[in-house]
Short mmCIF file of C-alpha atoms in Angstrom, two decimals:
data_model
loop_
_atom_site.label_atom_id
_atom_site.label_comp_id
_atom_site.label_asym_id
_atom_site.label_seq_id
_atom_site.Cartn_x
_atom_site.Cartn_y
_atom_site.Cartn_z
CA MET A 1 0.00 -0.19 -0.13
CA GLU A 2 1.32 3.39 -1.07
CA HIS A 3 1.47 6.38 1.17
CA GLU A 4 0.73 10.06 0.23
CA PRO A 5 3.73 11.97 0.69
CA LEU A 6 3.70 14.64 3.56
CA PHE A 7 5.98 16.98 1.46
CA GLU A 8 6.99 17.25 -2.00
CA PRO A 9 9.88 14.76 -2.64
CA ASP A 10 13.20 16.14 -3.67
CA PRO A 11 15.67 13.74 -5.46
CA ASP A 12 18.53 16.08 -5.03
CA ILE A 13 18.26 16.46 -1.48
CA THR A 14 21.87 15.35 -0.90
CA LYS A 15 22.94 18.46 -2.92
CA ARG A 16 20.90 20.68 -0.70
CA LEU A 17 22.93 19.51 2.29
CA GLU A 18 26.01 21.08 0.95
CA LYS A 19 24.45 24.49 1.69
CA LEU A 20 24.13 23.78 5.36
CA ASP A 21 26.86 24.41 7.93
CA GLY A 22 27.39 22.13 11.07
CA GLU A 23 24.78 23.59 13.10
CA GLY A 24 22.30 23.66 10.15
CA LEU A 25 23.02 20.14 9.52
CA GLU A 26 22.08 19.06 13.16
CA LEU A 27 18.83 21.11 13.06
CA TYR A 28 17.93 19.92 9.62
CA VAL A 29 18.26 16.24 10.78
CA ALA A 30 16.38 16.99 13.99
CA ASP A 31 13.50 18.57 11.82
CA LEU A 32 13.37 15.30 9.74
CA LEU A 33 13.22 13.12 12.86
CA SER A 34 10.59 15.26 14.46
CA THR A 35 8.00 14.33 11.74
CA PHE A 36 7.79 10.92 13.76
CA ARG A 37 6.67 12.82 16.97
CA PRO A 38 3.12 11.84 16.40
CA LEU A 39 4.23 7.98 16.21
CA GLY A 40 5.78 8.39 19.69
CA TRP A 41 9.48 9.36 18.87
CA LYS A 42 11.19 11.92 20.78
CA VAL A 43 14.01 14.37 19.53
CA TYR A 44 16.25 16.34 21.82
CA VAL A 45 19.06 18.76 21.22
CA THR A 46 22.05 18.96 23.62
CA LYS A 47 23.88 21.93 25.03
CA ARG A 48 26.10 23.74 22.52
CA SER A 49 29.00 23.68 24.90
CA ARG A 50 30.28 20.66 26.83
CA ASP A 51 27.96 18.36 24.87
CA PHE A 52 30.16 15.36 25.70
CA GLY A 53 30.23 14.37 22.03
CA GLY A 54 26.40 14.22 21.44
CA ASP A 55 24.56 16.58 19.28
CA LEU A 56 21.01 15.00 19.25
CA VAL A 57 19.40 12.30 21.25
CA LEU A 58 16.51 10.33 19.55
CA ASP A 59 14.18 7.99 21.74
CA ASN A 60 11.90 5.58 19.94
CA PRO A 61 8.47 4.87 21.30
CA ASP A 62 9.47 1.98 23.41
CA GLY A 63 12.44 3.59 25.00
CA ILE A 64 15.55 2.68 22.94
CA ARG A 65 17.79 5.79 23.14
CA TYR A 66 20.20 6.84 20.26
CA VAL A 67 22.80 9.68 20.65
CA ILE A 68 23.78 11.29 17.42
CA GLN A 69 27.26 12.92 16.71
CA ALA A 70 27.11 15.17 13.65
CA LYS A 71 30.16 16.05 11.46
CA HIS A 72 29.69 18.43 8.53
CA ARG A 73 32.09 18.35 5.62
CA GLN A 74 32.10 21.31 3.11
CA ASP A 75 33.85 18.94 0.73
CA ASP A 76 31.57 15.88 0.84
CA GLU A 77 33.92 13.82 -1.25
CA LYS A 78 36.44 13.74 1.71
CA ALA A 79 35.97 10.69 4.19
CA ILE A 80 35.09 11.33 7.80
CA GLY A 81 37.91 10.26 10.23
CA LEU A 82 38.07 8.60 13.61
CA SER A 83 37.02 11.59 15.74
CA ALA A 84 33.41 11.37 14.71
CA VAL A 85 33.11 7.86 15.96
CA GLN A 86 35.22 8.46 19.07
CA GLN A 87 32.86 11.19 20.04
CA ALA A 88 29.86 9.02 19.31
CA VAL A 89 31.29 6.32 21.55
CA ALA A 90 31.82 8.66 24.47
CA ALA A 91 28.48 10.17 24.21
CA LYS A 92 26.71 6.85 24.34
CA ALA A 93 27.72 6.27 27.98
CA ALA A 94 27.38 10.04 28.93
CA TYR A 95 23.65 10.32 27.76
CA GLY A 96 22.73 6.69 28.83
CA ALA A 97 21.97 5.65 25.26
CA HIS A 98 21.48 2.08 23.89
CA HIS A 99 23.12 2.96 20.53
CA SER A 100 25.37 5.63 19.08
CA ILE A 101 25.27 7.27 15.59
CA ALA A 102 28.09 9.16 13.88
CA MET A 103 26.47 11.19 11.01
CA SER A 104 27.80 13.16 8.27
CA ASN A 105 26.85 14.79 4.85
CA ALA A 106 29.95 13.18 3.44
CA VAL A 107 29.95 10.15 1.14
CA ASP A 108 31.89 7.81 3.46
CA PHE A 109 33.80 7.23 6.57
CA SER A 110 37.53 6.37 6.64
CA GLU A 111 38.59 2.67 6.99
CA PRO A 112 39.86 3.16 10.70
CA ALA A 113 36.53 4.92 11.54
CA LYS A 114 34.66 2.01 10.12
CA ARG A 115 36.71 -0.55 12.17
CA LEU A 116 36.17 1.53 15.37
CA ALA A 117 32.41 1.61 14.63
CA ALA A 118 32.24 -2.09 14.10
CA TYR A 119 34.02 -2.63 17.56
CA ASN A 120 31.40 -0.33 19.22
CA LYS A 121 28.42 -1.21 17.08
CA THR A 122 28.24 2.51 16.20
CA ILE A 123 25.67 3.23 13.36
CA LEU A 124 27.20 5.19 10.49
CA TRP A 125 24.99 7.68 8.55
CA THR A 126 26.58 9.17 5.37
CA LYS A 127 24.81 11.53 2.72
CA HIS A 128 23.17 8.30 1.45
CA GLU A 129 21.45 7.35 4.93
CA LEU A 130 20.30 10.97 5.15
CA GLN A 131 18.53 10.79 1.87
CA LYS A 132 16.74 7.66 3.16
CA LEU A 133 15.85 9.51 6.27
CA TYR A 134 14.40 12.30 4.12
CA PHE A 135 12.09 9.98 2.22
CA ALA A 136 11.27 8.32 5.42
CA SER A 137 10.07 11.53 6.81
CA ILE A 138 8.16 12.49 3.78
CA TYR A 139 6.11 9.40 3.79
CA ARG A 140 6.37 8.92 7.70
CA ASP A 141 7.28 5.37 7.14
CA GLU A 142 8.98 3.65 10.20
CA LYS A 143 10.16 0.72 7.97
CA LEU A 144 12.44 3.07 6.10
CA LEU A 145 13.92 4.00 9.51
CA GLN A 146 14.91 0.30 9.96
CA GLU A 147 16.88 0.48 6.85
CA ILE A 148 19.37 3.02 8.44
CA GLY A 149 19.61 1.25 11.64
CA LEU A 150 16.88 2.57 13.87
CA GLU A 151 14.99 -0.09 15.85
CA LEU A 152 11.17 -0.10 16.50
CA GLY A 153 10.95 -2.58 19.31
CA LYS A 154 11.69 -2.43 23.22
CA PRO A 155 15.25 -2.33 24.45
CA ALA A 156 16.65 -5.77 25.50
CA SER A 157 18.33 -4.20 28.47
CA LEU A 158 18.95 -0.87 30.13
CA PRO A 159 22.18 0.91 29.31
CA ARG A 160 24.78 0.88 32.05
CA THR A 161 25.20 4.51 32.53
CA GLN A 162 22.07 6.49 33.08
CA SER A 163 22.02 10.10 31.59
CA THR A 164 22.32 13.19 34.03
CA PHE A 165 22.65 15.80 31.32
CA GLU A 166 19.95 18.13 30.49
CA LEU A 167 18.07 17.65 27.26
CA VAL A 168 15.99 20.16 25.34
CA PRO A 169 13.01 18.85 23.31
CA HIS A 170 13.43 19.89 19.64
CA ILE A 171 10.25 21.51 18.41
CA PRO A 172 10.51 22.75 14.76
CA SER A 173 8.20 25.31 13.45
CA PRO A 174 6.37 24.04 10.27
CA GLU A 175 7.93 26.64 8.13
CA SER A 176 11.41 25.67 9.07
CA VAL A 177 11.13 21.82 8.61
CA PHE A 178 12.29 21.81 4.98
CA ALA A 179 13.23 25.57 4.62
CA SER A 180 16.84 24.65 4.02
CA GLN A 181 15.89 22.71 0.84
CA LEU A 182 15.06 26.10 -0.68
CA GLY A 183 18.53 27.60 0.32
CA GLN A 184 16.74 29.61 2.98
CA GLN A 185 17.90 30.24 6.53
CA ALA A 186 15.43 29.06 9.26
CA GLU A 187 14.74 32.26 11.22
CA GLN A 188 13.76 32.46 14.77
CA LYS A 189 9.95 33.15 15.15
CA THR A 190 8.75 35.84 17.35
CA LEU A 191 5.45 35.98 18.87
CA PRO A 192 2.68 37.84 16.95
CA LEU A 193 2.17 41.41 18.23
CA GLU A 194 -1.33 40.54 19.50
CA VAL A 195 -0.19 37.65 21.66
CA ARG A 196 2.81 39.32 23.20
CA PRO A 197 2.56 40.23 27.01
CA ARG A 198 1.76 43.96 27.50
CA PHE A 199 3.42 46.00 29.98
CA THR A 200 2.01 49.41 30.86
CA SER A 201 3.49 52.19 32.84
CA ASP A 202 0.27 53.57 34.22
CA ALA A 203 0.73 54.41 37.93
CA PRO A 204 -2.20 53.82 40.43
CA LYS A 205 -4.20 57.14 40.30
CA SER A 206 -5.03 57.24 43.85
CA LYS A 207 -3.08 57.29 47.16
CA SER A 208 -5.38 54.58 48.73
CA ARG A 209 -4.51 52.11 46.02
CA PHE A 210 -0.89 52.77 46.53
CA LEU A 211 -1.19 52.16 50.31
CA PHE A 212 -3.12 48.98 49.64
CA TRP A 213 -0.42 47.46 47.19
CA ALA A 214 2.73 48.79 48.97
CA PRO A 215 2.66 46.35 52.06
CA ALA A 216 1.95 43.32 49.80
CA PHE A 217 4.65 44.22 47.52
CA LEU A 218 7.05 44.60 50.60
CA VAL A 219 6.14 41.14 51.68
CA ALA A 220 6.72 39.49 48.30
CA LEU A 221 10.09 41.31 48.07
CA LEU A 222 11.11 40.02 51.53
CA ALA A 223 9.96 36.53 50.56
CA ALA A 224 11.87 36.61 47.47
CA ILE A 225 15.08 37.68 49.18
CA ALA A 226 14.72 34.94 51.77
CA ILE A 227 14.10 32.28 49.13
CA PHE A 228 17.21 33.43 47.10
CA GLY A 229 19.43 33.34 50.15
CA LEU A 230 18.18 29.68 50.98
CA LYS A 231 18.90 28.71 47.40
CA ARG A 232 22.52 30.08 47.53
CA VAL A 233 23.11 28.12 50.59
CA TRP A 234 21.56 25.05 49.14
CA VAL A 235 23.62 25.21 45.80
CA ALA A 236 26.76 26.00 47.93
CA SER A 237 26.13 22.68 49.78
CA GLU A 238 25.61 20.70 46.60
CA GLN A 239 29.53 20.32 45.78
CA PRO A 240 30.30 16.95 44.47
CA SER A 241 31.44 14.44 47.11
CA PRO A 242 34.75 12.60 46.74
CA GLU A 243 32.72 9.63 45.32
CA ASP A 244 31.06 11.79 42.71
CA VAL A 245 34.61 13.12 41.69
CA VAL A 246 35.96 9.59 41.18
CA ILE A 247 33.13 8.37 39.17
CA GLY A 248 33.27 11.34 37.01
CA TYR A 249 37.09 10.97 36.67
CA ASP A 250 36.72 7.36 35.41
CA ARG A 251 34.03 8.43 32.76
CA ALA A 252 36.14 11.36 31.74
CA TYR A 253 39.47 9.38 31.57
CA ARG A 254 37.82 6.80 29.38
CA HIS A 255 36.66 9.59 27.12
CA ALA A 256 40.24 10.72 26.87
CA LEU A 257 41.55 7.34 25.98
CA ASN A 258 39.03 6.93 23.25
CA THR A 259 39.27 10.29 21.82
CA ASN A 260 42.68 11.70 22.85
CA ASP A 261 40.79 14.72 24.25
CA THR A 262 41.75 15.49 27.89
CA SER A 263 39.53 18.58 28.38
CA GLN A 264 37.01 16.93 30.55
CA LEU A 265 39.57 15.66 33.10
CA PHE A 266 40.28 19.15 34.44
CA GLU A 267 36.75 19.14 36.06
CA TYR A 268 37.92 16.34 38.36
CA ALA A 269 41.67 16.29 38.61
CA ALA A 270 44.45 18.71 39.32
CA GLN A 271 46.25 20.20 36.51
CA GLU A 272 49.57 18.89 37.68
CA LEU A 273 48.35 15.32 37.74
CA ILE A 274 46.97 15.45 34.18
CA SER A 275 50.18 17.17 32.95
CA ALA A 276 52.39 14.67 34.63
CA ARG A 277 50.57 11.41 34.36
CA VAL A 278 47.86 11.58 31.50
CA GLN A 279 48.83 14.02 28.88
CA PRO A 280 52.24 12.69 27.86
CA TRP A 281 50.82 9.36 26.82
CA ILE A 282 47.86 10.82 25.19
CA ASP A 283 50.10 13.14 23.07
CA ARG A 284 52.30 10.24 22.14
CA ARG A 285 49.45 8.18 20.88
CA ALA A 286 47.85 11.18 19.12
CA ARG A 287 51.06 11.78 17.28
CA ARG A 288 50.88 8.38 15.77
CA GLY A 289 47.14 8.75 14.93
CA CYS A 290 46.35 6.00 17.52
CA ILE A 291 43.68 5.64 20.19
CA LEU A 292 43.62 3.22 23.26
CA PHE A 293 40.01 2.04 22.72
CA THR A 294 38.60 1.37 26.22
CA VAL A 295 35.36 -0.23 27.13
CA GLU A 296 33.99 -1.32 30.65
CA LYS A 297 33.56 -5.13 31.07
CA GLU A 298 31.89 -4.27 34.40
CA PRO A 299 30.78 -1.23 36.10
CA MET A 300 33.43 0.23 38.44
CA ARG A 301 32.87 -0.37 42.21
CA VAL A 302 34.02 1.83 44.95
CA LEU A 303 35.67 -0.32 47.56
CA GLY A 304 36.06 2.46 50.07
CA ILE A 305 36.47 5.94 50.85
CA ASP A 306 38.41 7.54 53.84
CA VAL A 307 37.87 11.23 54.45
CA ARG A 308 40.09 12.90 56.96
CA GLY A 309 39.56 16.76 56.91
CA ASP A 310 40.43 18.07 53.48
CA VAL A 311 42.02 14.99 52.20
CA ALA A 312 40.22 11.83 51.06
CA THR A 313 41.59 8.35 49.70
CA ALA A 314 39.45 6.35 47.46
CA THR A 315 39.93 2.75 46.39
CA VAL A 316 37.95 1.33 43.41
CA ARG A 317 37.88 -1.67 41.37
CA LYS A 318 37.51 -1.73 37.49
CA SER A 319 37.38 -4.10 34.73
CA TRP A 320 38.40 -2.98 31.33
CA LYS A 321 39.32 -4.14 27.93
CA GLN A 322 41.72 -1.69 26.18
CA THR A 323 42.68 -2.13 22.43
CA LEU A 324 45.52 -0.11 20.82
CA VAL A 325 43.98 1.02 17.42
CA CYS A 326 46.51 2.55 14.97
CA PRO A 327 46.24 3.31 11.26
CA GLY A 328 47.71 0.48 9.05
CA GLN A 329 48.52 -1.77 12.06
CA GLN A 330 46.87 -4.72 13.67
CA ASP A 331 45.09 -4.02 16.73
CA GLN A 332 46.70 -4.92 20.06
CA VAL A 333 44.78 -5.77 23.19
CA LYS A 334 46.61 -4.21 26.24
CA THR A 335 44.30 -4.84 29.11
CA ASP A 336 41.57 -7.37 29.56
CA GLY A 337 40.26 -7.82 33.07
CA PRO A 338 39.89 -6.35 36.51
CA PHE A 339 42.27 -4.21 38.36
CA GLU A 340 42.23 -1.84 41.45
CA MET A 341 43.16 1.91 41.55
CA ARG A 342 43.80 4.28 44.44
CA TYR A 343 43.06 7.99 44.37
CA VAL A 344 44.08 10.81 46.71
CA LEU A 345 41.81 13.86 46.58
CA LYS A 346 42.20 17.23 48.21
CA LYS A 347 39.49 19.94 48.81
CA SER A 348 39.93 23.49 48.25
CA ASP A 349 36.97 25.12 46.30
CA GLY A 350 35.86 21.52 45.64
CA TRP A 351 37.35 18.01 45.64
CA LYS A 352 39.83 17.22 43.15
CA ILE A 353 42.22 14.13 42.38
CA VAL A 354 45.75 14.92 43.08
CA GLU A 355 47.41 11.47 42.99
CA SER A 356 46.54 8.10 41.45
CA GLY A 357 48.06 4.74 41.35
CA GLY A 358 47.20 1.12 40.73
CA ASN A 359 48.39 -2.60 40.47
#
């Protein structure tokens, strides 16, 4: 049975993609995916800064979550390298996703990127898959979604890491869904004049009305000041605990090993530790174009934390499989099993790791 198209099909949609920049590509794909909202699909956009490798998050009607990393190529004939897959791998854990997707308007991914995607079962979308997504959105046909790797059933199991990051639902305006096909820039819509809130400067015309409202205003002002003060105290008391810092550092460290990006480590560890114990090894691998692909075999266990004043000592047990992946070389398994680590943390403005060691 054939469907009536929701929009006029455009066979040259892949050429239209070339007119978009990186952010435009993300929003355009979010618009396409949003056509399935009436069928229960949900699309979210991540924060523009510190997005932990994820640009879009997609939930199917039964709870399967996908995190999407988008890479735009001005020259779409140039293959996409490892970084897109590395960031998608890291984002999968960060956003509690079941699957990760590396997406680009380019025609292909490099061979090392394909190998890394195969290890992690990361879905790859090129301009060809985006064209299928375009036609899937036109006909609102979920079967076409399956052809580009999206599942329609329930998740077999929950992801190991649940997301704690703020996600914003993506709600495209009807005019902007396919605006980029016409080479137009989607514009931010403003409220019509007739529905905008109106503010007037008319003062009370009588002294009695002023006397009536002044006490109420004063009470509201005092209440707001009290609430604001309590909120500041509450926020100040919400600093991460030593256990939170150790867990965050473990996630950031695996991200650094998988992507050669150490920027997230500075939130949890002292700069001296990173510069002396982490950065030299990362730089050495990066110069060779290698990564130490790291996956958890079992979730990390905190065995104990001893806090004495402004110093804390934490002992944890991990189980990792680490594979050295280098272009043109056979992969080498470096670690495959459990091990223990000991961290020393100091508190100044907050807890940070200053020493680390293991067996």
